[in-house]
Amino acid sequence: MTSNRWSDLERPPLNAAALRRAIVTPDSMWTDLDVVGSTGSTNSDLGARAREGTAEGAVLVAEEQSAGRGRLDRQWQAPARSGLFFSVLLRPTAVPPRRWGWLPLLAGVATATAVARTAGVDTGLKWPNDVLVTVDGEERKTGGILAERVGDDAVVIGIGLNVTLREEELPVPAAGSLALAGAKGTDRDPLLRAVLRSLADWYGEWLRADGDPTASRLQQAYAAGCVTLGRTVRAELPGGGEVSGRAVAVDDDGRLVVATAEGERAVGAGDVVHVRPAGE
């Protein structure tokens, strides 16, 4: 059977015109919003536009991605119209580049808080920016964020959020979706509007504070929503090696501080695993 925009009536297409009217307004930071049926990667496509000079505030949404990427070059794939797959273009030139590393964490806070309010589910952040929900008593990843620098003055942030994936459609057992977490609603239009508005609010606060994570309240908000803190973790580092211990803080640079047997270590990149205590 050939797939088309109405092949799954439980997954209607996004209303691009209505989204554009709601999001691209005179008082909004969002300057453009495009919805495409399918693409390889919204991050790659928007990154190409950024190199051509596209203004800050552009949003690119895909109903389906064939080559979506997460951290560590992992693939992110899902059935058409089963989630939100989009990228935004930022040009934070007024902020010192050393503070740009907070942008993916900022996107995590904005996404998690917007989803919790709009879908009515509890959300948490696994460091650095995986969005978790609870399905059948277990934490599962329903969203991921990938920030990529483009040239000297731009950052493209990609956000993927599983909305209506069914159990048999999950790519791995640790994945989840808002529907499986008991969301009160799975209409993707209000979800996308909520995430973009939350992202604009947090980005504006961060800009006004010159990227300072404390003055913008970002560091405090992130710590409050990060379920990694206080847990026993194993951080698998890029290039090999690992750090194991108790996650105790997120420092001023957005790094995860892990208390190990040898002392505290700050982890700036890597794959963090929440380790269950023996007996659980």
PDB file of C-alpha atoms in Angstrom:
ATOM      1  CA  MET A   1       0.000   0.000   0.000  1.00  0.00           C
ATOM      2  CA  THR A   2       1.413   3.405  -0.921  1.00  0.00           C
ATOM      3  CA  SER A   3       1.834   5.764   2.031  1.00  0.00           C
ATOM      4  CA  ASN A   4       0.229   9.194   1.769  1.00  0.00           C
ATOM      5  CA  ARG A   5      -0.610  12.062   4.078  1.00  0.00           C
ATOM      6  CA  TRP A   6      -3.854  10.377   5.176  1.00  0.00           C
ATOM      7  CA  SER A   7      -2.595   6.777   5.351  1.00  0.00           C
ATOM      8  CA  ASP A   8      -2.783   6.836   9.175  1.00  0.00           C
ATOM      9  CA  LEU A   9      -5.843   8.785  10.321  1.00  0.00           C
ATOM     10  CA  GLU A  10      -4.529   8.837  13.897  1.00  0.00           C
ATOM     11  CA  ARG A  11      -1.582  10.879  12.615  1.00  0.00           C
ATOM     12  CA  PRO A  12      -2.912  13.869  10.687  1.00  0.00           C
ATOM     13  CA  PRO A  13      -0.446  16.227   8.995  1.00  0.00           C
ATOM     14  CA  LEU A  14       0.653  19.457  10.607  1.00  0.00           C
ATOM     15  CA  ASN A  15      -1.278  22.565   9.599  1.00  0.00           C
ATOM     16  CA  ALA A  16       1.612  24.572   8.158  1.00  0.00           C
ATOM     17  CA  ALA A  17      -0.406  27.705   7.407  1.00  0.00           C
ATOM     18  CA  ALA A  18      -1.923  27.887  10.894  1.00  0.00           C
ATOM     19  CA  LEU A  19       1.450  27.229  12.519  1.00  0.00           C
ATOM     20  CA  ARG A  20       3.049  29.995  10.484  1.00  0.00           C
ATOM     21  CA  ARG A  21       0.303  32.457  11.486  1.00  0.00           C
ATOM     22  CA  ALA A  22       0.711  31.560  15.146  1.00  0.00           C
ATOM     23  CA  ILE A  23       4.508  31.504  15.290  1.00  0.00           C
ATOM     24  CA  VAL A  24       5.785  34.036  12.749  1.00  0.00           C
ATOM     25  CA  THR A  25       4.374  37.248  14.192  1.00  0.00           C
ATOM     26  CA  PRO A  26       5.744  40.800  14.460  1.00  0.00           C
ATOM     27  CA  ASP A  27       6.672  40.365  18.135  1.00  0.00           C
ATOM     28  CA  SER A  28       8.176  36.870  17.747  1.00  0.00           C
ATOM     29  CA  MET A  29      11.813  35.915  17.288  1.00  0.00           C
ATOM     30  CA  TRP A  30      10.733  33.303  14.723  1.00  0.00           C
ATOM     31  CA  THR A  31      11.155  34.781  11.246  1.00  0.00           C
ATOM     32  CA  ASP A  32      10.127  31.854   9.043  1.00  0.00           C
ATOM     33  CA  LEU A  33       8.571  28.405   9.395  1.00  0.00           C
ATOM     34  CA  ASP A  34       8.598  25.729   6.703  1.00  0.00           C
ATOM     35  CA  VAL A  35       7.002  22.284   6.898  1.00  0.00           C
ATOM     36  CA  VAL A  36       8.241  19.655   4.436  1.00  0.00           C
ATOM     37  CA  GLY A  37       6.870  16.173   3.878  1.00  0.00           C
ATOM     38  CA  SER A  38      10.165  14.333   4.061  1.00  0.00           C
ATOM     39  CA  THR A  39      13.855  15.087   4.174  1.00  0.00           C
ATOM     40  CA  GLY A  40      17.105  13.494   5.184  1.00  0.00           C
ATOM     41  CA  SER A  41      17.875  15.752   8.128  1.00  0.00           C
ATOM     42  CA  THR A  42      16.368  19.084   9.120  1.00  0.00           C
ATOM     43  CA  ASN A  43      19.674  20.003  10.784  1.00  0.00           C
ATOM     44  CA  SER A  44      21.607  19.427   7.564  1.00  0.00           C
ATOM     45  CA  ASP A  45      19.061  21.326   5.475  1.00  0.00           C
ATOM     46  CA  LEU A  46      18.850  24.299   7.817  1.00  0.00           C
ATOM     47  CA  GLY A  47      22.624  24.317   8.212  1.00  0.00           C
ATOM     48  CA  ALA A  48      22.927  24.723   4.444  1.00  0.00           C
ATOM     49  CA  ARG A  49      20.476  27.627   4.571  1.00  0.00           C
ATOM     50  CA  ALA A  50      22.477  29.192   7.412  1.00  0.00           C
ATOM     51  CA  ARG A  51      25.624  29.142   5.280  1.00  0.00           C
ATOM     52  CA  GLU A  52      23.660  30.958   2.568  1.00  0.00           C
ATOM     53  CA  GLY A  53      22.801  33.748   4.993  1.00  0.00           C
ATOM     54  CA  THR A  54      19.318  32.830   6.235  1.00  0.00           C
ATOM     55  CA  ALA A  55      18.290  35.068   9.116  1.00  0.00           C
ATOM     56  CA  GLU A  56      18.108  33.979  12.730  1.00  0.00           C
ATOM     57  CA  GLY A  57      14.750  32.553  13.727  1.00  0.00           C
ATOM     58  CA  ALA A  58      14.154  30.219  10.788  1.00  0.00           C
ATOM     59  CA  VAL A  59      12.336  26.981  11.670  1.00  0.00           C
ATOM     60  CA  LEU A  60      12.314  23.851   9.491  1.00  0.00           C
ATOM     61  CA  VAL A  61       9.912  21.024  10.314  1.00  0.00           C
ATOM     62  CA  ALA A  62       9.739  17.622   8.618  1.00  0.00           C
ATOM     63  CA  GLU A  63       6.860  15.175   8.800  1.00  0.00           C
ATOM     64  CA  GLU A  64       9.431  12.424   8.300  1.00  0.00           C
ATOM     65  CA  GLN A  65      13.240  12.204   8.380  1.00  0.00           C
ATOM     66  CA  SER A  66      15.184   9.483   6.604  1.00  0.00           C
ATOM     67  CA  ALA A  67      18.598  10.391   8.020  1.00  0.00           C
ATOM     68  CA  GLY A  68      17.873  12.130  11.297  1.00  0.00           C
ATOM     69  CA  ARG A  69      20.811  12.208  13.679  1.00  0.00           C
ATOM     70  CA  GLY A  70      21.222  12.323  17.412  1.00  0.00           C
ATOM     71  CA  ARG A  71      24.269  12.707  19.578  1.00  0.00           C
ATOM     72  CA  LEU A  72      27.311  10.590  18.725  1.00  0.00           C
ATOM     73  CA  ASP A  73      25.964  10.296  15.143  1.00  0.00           C
ATOM     74  CA  ARG A  74      23.184   7.926  16.184  1.00  0.00           C
ATOM     75  CA  GLN A  75      20.267   7.647  13.793  1.00  0.00           C
ATOM     76  CA  TRP A  76      16.854   9.026  14.749  1.00  0.00           C
ATOM     77  CA  GLN A  77      14.076   7.454  12.717  1.00  0.00           C
ATOM     78  CA  ALA A  78      10.340   7.183  13.264  1.00  0.00           C
ATOM     79  CA  PRO A  79       7.187   6.658  11.179  1.00  0.00           C
ATOM     80  CA  ALA A  80       5.859   9.664   9.287  1.00  0.00           C
ATOM     81  CA  ARG A  81       3.853  12.128  11.396  1.00  0.00           C
ATOM     82  CA  SER A  82       4.503  10.120  14.579  1.00  0.00           C
ATOM     83  CA  GLY A  83       6.517  12.886  16.213  1.00  0.00           C
ATOM     84  CA  LEU A  84       7.976  16.351  15.933  1.00  0.00           C
ATOM     85  CA  PHE A  85      11.207  16.592  13.961  1.00  0.00           C
ATOM     86  CA  PHE A  86      12.437  20.148  13.519  1.00  0.00           C
ATOM     87  CA  SER A  87      15.428  22.475  13.623  1.00  0.00           C
ATOM     88  CA  VAL A  88      15.836  26.142  14.490  1.00  0.00           C
ATOM     89  CA  LEU A  89      18.517  28.603  13.442  1.00  0.00           C
ATOM     90  CA  LEU A  90      20.124  30.850  16.060  1.00  0.00           C
ATOM     91  CA  ARG A  91      22.795  33.508  15.643  1.00  0.00           C
ATOM     92  CA  PRO A  92      23.853  34.357  19.228  1.00  0.00           C
ATOM     93  CA  THR A  93      26.640  36.727  18.176  1.00  0.00           C
ATOM     94  CA  ALA A  94      26.118  39.048  21.173  1.00  0.00           C
ATOM     95  CA  VAL A  95      27.048  36.230  23.569  1.00  0.00           C
ATOM     96  CA  PRO A  96      30.654  35.089  24.100  1.00  0.00           C
ATOM     97  CA  PRO A  97      31.168  31.819  22.156  1.00  0.00           C
ATOM     98  CA  ARG A  98      32.469  30.112  25.303  1.00  0.00           C
ATOM     99  CA  ARG A  99      28.881  30.206  26.604  1.00  0.00           C
ATOM    100  CA  TRP A 100      27.292  28.739  23.483  1.00  0.00           C
ATOM    101  CA  GLY A 101      27.672  25.268  24.988  1.00  0.00           C
ATOM    102  CA  TRP A 102      24.623  26.066  27.111  1.00  0.00           C
ATOM    103  CA  LEU A 103      22.345  26.211  24.064  1.00  0.00           C
ATOM    104  CA  PRO A 104      21.551  22.462  23.866  1.00  0.00           C
ATOM    105  CA  LEU A 105      20.837  22.440  27.599  1.00  0.00           C
ATOM    106  CA  LEU A 106      18.640  25.513  27.156  1.00  0.00           C
ATOM    107  CA  ALA A 107      16.740  23.694  24.418  1.00  0.00           C
ATOM    108  CA  GLY A 108      16.330  20.728  26.758  1.00  0.00           C
ATOM    109  CA  VAL A 109      14.811  22.883  29.503  1.00  0.00           C
ATOM    110  CA  ALA A 110      12.515  24.646  27.027  1.00  0.00           C
ATOM    111  CA  THR A 111      11.320  21.378  25.476  1.00  0.00           C
ATOM    112  CA  ALA A 112      10.804  19.484  28.725  1.00  0.00           C
ATOM    113  CA  THR A 113       8.834  22.287  30.375  1.00  0.00           C
ATOM    114  CA  ALA A 114       6.664  22.914  27.308  1.00  0.00           C
ATOM    115  CA  VAL A 115       5.864  19.227  26.880  1.00  0.00           C
ATOM    116  CA  ALA A 116       4.999  18.811  30.551  1.00  0.00           C
ATOM    117  CA  ARG A 117       2.551  21.731  30.433  1.00  0.00           C
ATOM    118  CA  THR A 118       0.982  20.917  27.077  1.00  0.00           C
ATOM    119  CA  ALA A 119       0.848  17.114  27.146  1.00  0.00           C
ATOM    120  CA  GLY A 120       0.265  16.780  30.878  1.00  0.00           C
ATOM    121  CA  VAL A 121       3.051  14.266  31.500  1.00  0.00           C
ATOM    122  CA  ASP A 122       5.971  14.394  33.887  1.00  0.00           C
ATOM    123  CA  THR A 123       9.247  14.999  32.079  1.00  0.00           C
ATOM    124  CA  GLY A 124      12.861  14.890  33.166  1.00  0.00           C
ATOM    125  CA  LEU A 125      16.223  15.613  31.579  1.00  0.00           C
ATOM    126  CA  LYS A 126      19.021  13.090  31.386  1.00  0.00           C
ATOM    127  CA  TRP A 127      22.294  14.963  31.040  1.00  0.00           C
ATOM    128  CA  PRO A 128      22.934  16.633  28.745  1.00  0.00           C
ATOM    129  CA  ASN A 129      19.581  16.946  26.967  1.00  0.00           C
ATOM    130  CA  ASP A 130      17.596  13.730  26.577  1.00  0.00           C
ATOM    131  CA  VAL A 131      13.917  14.252  27.445  1.00  0.00           C
ATOM    132  CA  LEU A 132      12.563  11.395  29.554  1.00  0.00           C
ATOM    133  CA  VAL A 133       9.024  10.300  30.373  1.00  0.00           C
ATOM    134  CA  THR A 134       7.721   7.441  32.491  1.00  0.00           C
ATOM    135  CA  VAL A 135       6.163   4.438  30.753  1.00  0.00           C
ATOM    136  CA  ASP A 136       4.951   1.513  32.879  1.00  0.00           C
ATOM    137  CA  GLY A 137       7.048   2.702  35.796  1.00  0.00           C
ATOM    138  CA  GLU A 138      10.266   3.023  33.791  1.00  0.00           C
ATOM    139  CA  GLU A 139      12.116   6.080  32.524  1.00  0.00           C
ATOM    140  CA  ARG A 140      12.212   6.145  28.749  1.00  0.00           C
ATOM    141  CA  LYS A 141      13.663   8.596  26.253  1.00  0.00           C
ATOM    142  CA  THR A 142      11.022  10.393  24.217  1.00  0.00           C
ATOM    143  CA  GLY A 143      13.077  13.328  22.956  1.00  0.00           C
ATOM    144  CA  GLY A 144      16.587  14.238  21.914  1.00  0.00           C
ATOM    145  CA  ILE A 145      18.427  17.404  20.957  1.00  0.00           C
ATOM    146  CA  LEU A 146      21.411  17.972  18.681  1.00  0.00           C
ATOM    147  CA  ALA A 147      23.129  21.370  18.443  1.00  0.00           C
ATOM    148  CA  GLU A 148      25.588  22.005  15.626  1.00  0.00           C
ATOM    149  CA  ARG A 149      27.688  25.083  15.042  1.00  0.00           C
ATOM    150  CA  VAL A 150      27.582  26.479  11.507  1.00  0.00           C
ATOM    151  CA  GLY A 151      30.446  28.808  10.596  1.00  0.00           C
ATOM    152  CA  ASP A 152      31.455  31.480  13.089  1.00  0.00           C
ATOM    153  CA  ASP A 153      28.094  32.982  13.916  1.00  0.00           C
ATOM    154  CA  ALA A 154      25.326  30.387  13.807  1.00  0.00           C
ATOM    155  CA  VAL A 155      24.022  27.372  15.702  1.00  0.00           C
ATOM    156  CA  VAL A 156      21.395  24.967  14.401  1.00  0.00           C
ATOM    157  CA  ILE A 157      19.466  23.095  17.069  1.00  0.00           C
ATOM    158  CA  GLY A 158      17.566  19.971  16.074  1.00  0.00           C
ATOM    159  CA  ILE A 159      14.798  18.591  18.285  1.00  0.00           C
ATOM    160  CA  GLY A 160      13.194  15.192  17.887  1.00  0.00           C
ATOM    161  CA  LEU A 161      10.178  14.220  19.985  1.00  0.00           C
ATOM    162  CA  ASN A 162       8.299  10.916  19.850  1.00  0.00           C
ATOM    163  CA  VAL A 163       4.610  11.730  20.150  1.00  0.00           C
ATOM    164  CA  THR A 164       2.384   8.821  19.019  1.00  0.00           C
ATOM    165  CA  LEU A 165       4.847   5.948  18.577  1.00  0.00           C
ATOM    166  CA  ARG A 166       3.301   2.639  19.552  1.00  0.00           C
ATOM    167  CA  GLU A 167       5.160  -0.031  21.494  1.00  0.00           C
ATOM    168  CA  GLU A 168       5.837  -2.138  18.409  1.00  0.00           C
ATOM    169  CA  GLU A 169       7.263   0.890  16.574  1.00  0.00           C
ATOM    170  CA  LEU A 170       9.887   1.832  19.157  1.00  0.00           C
ATOM    171  CA  PRO A 171      13.436   1.610  17.789  1.00  0.00           C
ATOM    172  CA  VAL A 172      14.874   0.324  21.105  1.00  0.00           C
ATOM    173  CA  PRO A 173      13.302  -0.853  24.383  1.00  0.00           C
ATOM    174  CA  ALA A 174      14.580   2.261  26.201  1.00  0.00           C
ATOM    175  CA  ALA A 175      12.594   4.554  23.887  1.00  0.00           C
ATOM    176  CA  GLY A 176       9.162   5.912  24.698  1.00  0.00           C
ATOM    177  CA  SER A 177       6.548   8.344  23.440  1.00  0.00           C
ATOM    178  CA  LEU A 178       4.100  10.827  24.869  1.00  0.00           C
ATOM    179  CA  ALA A 179       1.200   8.543  23.966  1.00  0.00           C
ATOM    180  CA  LEU A 180       2.733   5.617  25.838  1.00  0.00           C
ATOM    181  CA  ALA A 181       3.332   7.913  28.827  1.00  0.00           C
ATOM    182  CA  GLY A 182      -0.394   8.711  28.976  1.00  0.00           C
ATOM    183  CA  ALA A 183      -0.370  12.202  27.472  1.00  0.00           C
ATOM    184  CA  LYS A 184      -3.671  14.034  27.776  1.00  0.00           C
ATOM    185  CA  GLY A 185      -3.338  15.083  24.145  1.00  0.00           C
ATOM    186  CA  THR A 186      -1.099  14.180  21.208  1.00  0.00           C
ATOM    187  CA  ASP A 187      -2.034  16.932  18.739  1.00  0.00           C
ATOM    188  CA  ARG A 188       1.339  17.957  17.349  1.00  0.00           C
ATOM    189  CA  ASP A 189       0.341  21.501  16.365  1.00  0.00           C
ATOM    190  CA  PRO A 190      -0.086  22.856  19.922  1.00  0.00           C
ATOM    191  CA  LEU A 191       2.945  20.869  21.042  1.00  0.00           C
ATOM    192  CA  LEU A 192       5.143  22.489  18.405  1.00  0.00           C
ATOM    193  CA  ARG A 193       3.796  25.957  19.186  1.00  0.00           C
ATOM    194  CA  ALA A 194       4.445  25.422  22.900  1.00  0.00           C
ATOM    195  CA  VAL A 195       8.012  24.222  22.407  1.00  0.00           C
ATOM    196  CA  LEU A 196       8.885  27.093  20.068  1.00  0.00           C
ATOM    197  CA  ARG A 197       7.415  29.687  22.426  1.00  0.00           C
ATOM    198  CA  SER A 198       9.237  28.187  25.403  1.00  0.00           C
ATOM    199  CA  LEU A 199      12.462  28.097  23.423  1.00  0.00           C
ATOM    200  CA  ALA A 200      12.060  31.752  22.420  1.00  0.00           C
ATOM    201  CA  ASP A 201      11.406  32.748  26.041  1.00  0.00           C
ATOM    202  CA  TRP A 202      14.473  30.959  27.405  1.00  0.00           C
ATOM    203  CA  TYR A 203      16.689  32.130  24.552  1.00  0.00           C
ATOM    204  CA  GLY A 204      15.601  35.706  25.154  1.00  0.00           C
ATOM    205  CA  GLU A 205      16.421  35.455  28.873  1.00  0.00           C
ATOM    206  CA  TRP A 206      19.809  33.939  28.057  1.00  0.00           C
ATOM    207  CA  LEU A 207      20.610  36.693  25.558  1.00  0.00           C
ATOM    208  CA  ARG A 208      19.607  39.434  27.991  1.00  0.00           C
ATOM    209  CA  ALA A 209      21.962  37.908  30.572  1.00  0.00           C
ATOM    210  CA  ASP A 210      24.848  37.834  28.061  1.00  0.00           C
ATOM    211  CA  GLY A 211      24.687  34.045  28.159  1.00  0.00           C
ATOM    212  CA  ASP A 212      25.315  33.870  31.912  1.00  0.00           C
ATOM    213  CA  PRO A 213      23.639  30.626  33.040  1.00  0.00           C
ATOM    214  CA  THR A 214      23.077  31.873  36.594  1.00  0.00           C
ATOM    215  CA  ALA A 215      21.763  35.349  35.806  1.00  0.00           C
ATOM    216  CA  SER A 216      19.374  33.889  33.208  1.00  0.00           C
ATOM    217  CA  ARG A 217      18.151  31.258  35.745  1.00  0.00           C
ATOM    218  CA  LEU A 218      19.032  28.579  33.191  1.00  0.00           C
ATOM    219  CA  GLN A 219      21.495  26.731  35.407  1.00  0.00           C
ATOM    220  CA  GLN A 220      19.003  26.566  38.272  1.00  0.00           C
ATOM    221  CA  ALA A 221      16.150  25.442  36.030  1.00  0.00           C
ATOM    222  CA  TYR A 222      18.295  22.805  34.402  1.00  0.00           C
ATOM    223  CA  ALA A 223      19.440  21.402  37.758  1.00  0.00           C
ATOM    224  CA  ALA A 224      15.833  21.297  38.996  1.00  0.00           C
ATOM    225  CA  GLY A 225      14.723  19.248  35.994  1.00  0.00           C
ATOM    226  CA  CYS A 226      17.784  17.018  35.597  1.00  0.00           C
ATOM    227  CA  VAL A 227      17.020  13.532  36.879  1.00  0.00           C
ATOM    228  CA  THR A 228      20.675  12.538  36.439  1.00  0.00           C
ATOM    229  CA  LEU A 229      21.716  14.558  39.482  1.00  0.00           C
ATOM    230  CA  GLY A 230      21.945  12.462  42.621  1.00  0.00           C
ATOM    231  CA  ARG A 231      22.140   9.244  40.616  1.00  0.00           C
ATOM    232  CA  THR A 232      24.954   6.744  40.230  1.00  0.00           C
ATOM    233  CA  VAL A 233      26.152   7.086  36.647  1.00  0.00           C
ATOM    234  CA  ARG A 234      28.652   5.747  34.180  1.00  0.00           C
ATOM    235  CA  ALA A 235      29.846   8.337  31.666  1.00  0.00           C
ATOM    236  CA  GLU A 236      31.264   6.720  28.538  1.00  0.00           C
ATOM    237  CA  LEU A 237      33.705   9.252  27.103  1.00  0.00           C
ATOM    238  CA  PRO A 238      34.364  10.038  23.433  1.00  0.00           C
ATOM    239  CA  GLY A 239      37.370   8.068  22.210  1.00  0.00           C
ATOM    240  CA  GLY A 240      37.129   5.489  24.975  1.00  0.00           C
ATOM    241  CA  GLY A 241      37.344   5.487  28.736  1.00  0.00           C
ATOM    242  CA  GLU A 242      34.650   6.089  31.295  1.00  0.00           C
ATOM    243  CA  VAL A 243      33.932   7.906  34.524  1.00  0.00           C
ATOM    244  CA  SER A 244      31.789   6.248  37.185  1.00  0.00           C
ATOM    245  CA  GLY A 245      30.375   7.737  40.361  1.00  0.00           C
ATOM    246  CA  ARG A 246      27.591   9.916  41.684  1.00  0.00           C
ATOM    247  CA  ALA A 247      26.390  12.850  39.609  1.00  0.00           C
ATOM    248  CA  VAL A 248      26.447  15.798  42.010  1.00  0.00           C
ATOM    249  CA  ALA A 249      26.147  19.009  39.955  1.00  0.00           C
ATOM    250  CA  VAL A 250      26.133  20.776  36.611  1.00  0.00           C
ATOM    251  CA  ASP A 251      28.901  23.376  36.625  1.00  0.00           C
ATOM    252  CA  ASP A 252      29.013  26.873  35.131  1.00  0.00           C
ATOM    253  CA  ASP A 253      30.072  25.454  31.758  1.00  0.00           C
ATOM    254  CA  GLY A 254      27.211  22.938  31.621  1.00  0.00           C
ATOM    255  CA  ARG A 255      29.475  20.003  32.420  1.00  0.00           C
ATOM    256  CA  LEU A 256      28.308  17.111  34.596  1.00  0.00           C
ATOM    257  CA  VAL A 257      30.278  16.882  37.840  1.00  0.00           C
ATOM    258  CA  VAL A 258      30.757  13.285  38.949  1.00  0.00           C
ATOM    259  CA  ALA A 259      32.040  12.354  42.408  1.00  0.00           C
ATOM    260  CA  THR A 260      34.326   9.348  41.932  1.00  0.00           C
ATOM    261  CA  ALA A 261      36.491   7.371  44.341  1.00  0.00           C
ATOM    262  CA  GLU A 262      39.440   9.548  43.254  1.00  0.00           C
ATOM    263  CA  GLY A 263      37.628  12.876  43.543  1.00  0.00           C
ATOM    264  CA  GLU A 264      35.295  14.999  41.432  1.00  0.00           C
ATOM    265  CA  ARG A 265      35.497  14.904  37.621  1.00  0.00           C
ATOM    266  CA  ALA A 266      33.750  17.277  35.230  1.00  0.00           C
ATOM    267  CA  VAL A 267      32.434  15.537  32.110  1.00  0.00           C
ATOM    268  CA  GLY A 268      31.882  17.805  29.117  1.00  0.00           C
ATOM    269  CA  ALA A 269      30.825  15.197  26.553  1.00  0.00           C
ATOM    270  CA  GLY A 270      29.903  11.556  26.520  1.00  0.00           C
ATOM    271  CA  ASP A 271      27.094   9.064  26.884  1.00  0.00           C
ATOM    272  CA  VAL A 272      25.719   8.891  30.426  1.00  0.00           C
ATOM    273  CA  VAL A 273      24.102   5.717  31.727  1.00  0.00           C
ATOM    274  CA  HIS A 274      21.992   5.763  34.884  1.00  0.00           C
ATOM    275  CA  VAL A 275      23.214   2.801  36.915  1.00  0.00           C
ATOM    276  CA  ARG A 276      20.680   1.048  39.085  1.00  0.00           C
ATOM    277  CA  PRO A 277      21.851   0.257  42.614  1.00  0.00           C
ATOM    278  CA  ALA A 278      22.322  -3.437  43.351  1.00  0.00           C
ATOM    279  CA  GLY A 279      19.108  -5.126  44.386  1.00  0.00           C
ATOM    280  CA  GLU A 280      16.737  -2.959  42.339  1.00  0.00           C
TER     281      GLU A 280
END
